[in-house]
mmCIF file of C-alpha atoms in Angstrom:
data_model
loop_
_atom_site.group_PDB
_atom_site.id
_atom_site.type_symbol
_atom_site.label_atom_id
_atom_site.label_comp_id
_atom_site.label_asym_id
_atom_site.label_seq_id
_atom_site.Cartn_x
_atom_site.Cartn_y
_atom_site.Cartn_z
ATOM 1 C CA UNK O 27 -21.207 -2.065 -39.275
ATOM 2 C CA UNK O 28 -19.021 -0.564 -41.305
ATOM 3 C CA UNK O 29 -17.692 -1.569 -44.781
ATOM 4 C CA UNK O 30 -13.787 -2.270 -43.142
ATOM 5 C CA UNK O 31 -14.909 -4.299 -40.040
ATOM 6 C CA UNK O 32 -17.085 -6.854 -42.217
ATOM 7 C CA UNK O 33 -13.797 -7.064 -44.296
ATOM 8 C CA UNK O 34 -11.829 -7.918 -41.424
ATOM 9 C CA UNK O 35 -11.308 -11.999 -40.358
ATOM 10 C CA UNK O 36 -13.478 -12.599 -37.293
ATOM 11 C CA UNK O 37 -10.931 -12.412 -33.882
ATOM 12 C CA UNK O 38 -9.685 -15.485 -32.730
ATOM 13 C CA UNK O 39 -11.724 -16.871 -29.825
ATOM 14 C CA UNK O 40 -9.915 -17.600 -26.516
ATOM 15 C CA UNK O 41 -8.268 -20.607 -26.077
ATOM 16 C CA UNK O 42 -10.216 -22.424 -23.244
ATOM 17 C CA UNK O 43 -8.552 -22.715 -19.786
ATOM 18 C CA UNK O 44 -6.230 -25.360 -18.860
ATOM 19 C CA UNK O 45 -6.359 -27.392 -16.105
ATOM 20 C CA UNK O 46 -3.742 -25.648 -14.003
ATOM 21 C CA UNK O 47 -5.666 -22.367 -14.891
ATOM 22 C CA UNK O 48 -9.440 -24.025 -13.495
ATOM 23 C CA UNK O 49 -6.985 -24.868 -10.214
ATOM 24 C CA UNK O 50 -5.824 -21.534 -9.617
ATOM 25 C CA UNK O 51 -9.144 -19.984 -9.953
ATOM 26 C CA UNK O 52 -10.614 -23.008 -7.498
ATOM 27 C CA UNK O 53 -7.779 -21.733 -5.148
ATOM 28 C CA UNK O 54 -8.175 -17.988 -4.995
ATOM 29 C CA UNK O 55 -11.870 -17.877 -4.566
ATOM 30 C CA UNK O 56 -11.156 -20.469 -1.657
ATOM 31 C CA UNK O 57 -8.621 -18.399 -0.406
ATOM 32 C CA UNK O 58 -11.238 -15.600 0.077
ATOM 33 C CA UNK O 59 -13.260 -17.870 2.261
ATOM 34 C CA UNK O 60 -10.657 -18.394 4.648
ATOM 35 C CA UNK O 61 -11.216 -16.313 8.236
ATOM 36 C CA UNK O 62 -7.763 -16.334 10.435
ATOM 37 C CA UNK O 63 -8.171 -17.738 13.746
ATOM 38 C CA UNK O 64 -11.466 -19.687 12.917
ATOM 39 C CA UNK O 65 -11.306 -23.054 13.736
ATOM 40 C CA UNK O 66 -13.844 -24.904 12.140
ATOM 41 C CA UNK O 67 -14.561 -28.123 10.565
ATOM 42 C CA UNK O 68 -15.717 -26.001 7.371
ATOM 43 C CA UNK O 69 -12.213 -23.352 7.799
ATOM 44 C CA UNK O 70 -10.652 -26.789 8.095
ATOM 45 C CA UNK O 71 -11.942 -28.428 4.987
ATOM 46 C CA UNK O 72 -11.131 -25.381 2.910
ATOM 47 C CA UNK O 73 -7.717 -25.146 3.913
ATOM 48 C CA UNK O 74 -7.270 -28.870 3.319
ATOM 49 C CA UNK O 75 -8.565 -28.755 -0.279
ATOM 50 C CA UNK O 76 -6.064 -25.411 -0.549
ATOM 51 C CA UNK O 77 -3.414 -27.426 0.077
ATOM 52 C CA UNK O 78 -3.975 -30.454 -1.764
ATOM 53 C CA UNK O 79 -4.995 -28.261 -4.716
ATOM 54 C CA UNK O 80 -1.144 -26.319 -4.763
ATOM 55 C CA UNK O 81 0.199 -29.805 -3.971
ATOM 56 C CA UNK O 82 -1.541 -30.060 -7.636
ATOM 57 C CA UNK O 83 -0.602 -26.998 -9.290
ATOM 58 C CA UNK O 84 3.119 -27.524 -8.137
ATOM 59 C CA UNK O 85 3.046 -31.124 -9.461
ATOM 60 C CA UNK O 86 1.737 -29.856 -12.858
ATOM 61 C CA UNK O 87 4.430 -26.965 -13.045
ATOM 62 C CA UNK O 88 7.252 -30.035 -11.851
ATOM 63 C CA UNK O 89 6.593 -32.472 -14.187
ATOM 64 C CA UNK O 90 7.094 -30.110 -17.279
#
């Protein structure tokens, strides 16, 4: 470690995720799991909490 990067202020730590960001990620890794075409009670559940979780994320972005 060098003399000018133990003078420096430590970096500012991310800020932690909002709510609407924990959503989105919830969202895309369920949109992975989707298959077209399958219809099963587990494709069927996924898409359902899909939907209700944009019904969410659209709410949030509304209401500002």
């Amino acid at each position: 470690m060098s003399f000018a990067s133990r003078s420096l202020p430590p970096e500012a730590e991310d800020p932690p995720p909002t709510r609407r960001d924990l959503l989105r990620l919830e969202r895309d890794m369920l949109l992975r799991q989707v298959r077209p075409r399958v219809r099963s009670d587990r494709q069927e559940r996924i898409r359902r909490r899909i939907a209700d979780i944009t019904k969410a994320i659209m709410t949030e972005e509304t209401s500002r």
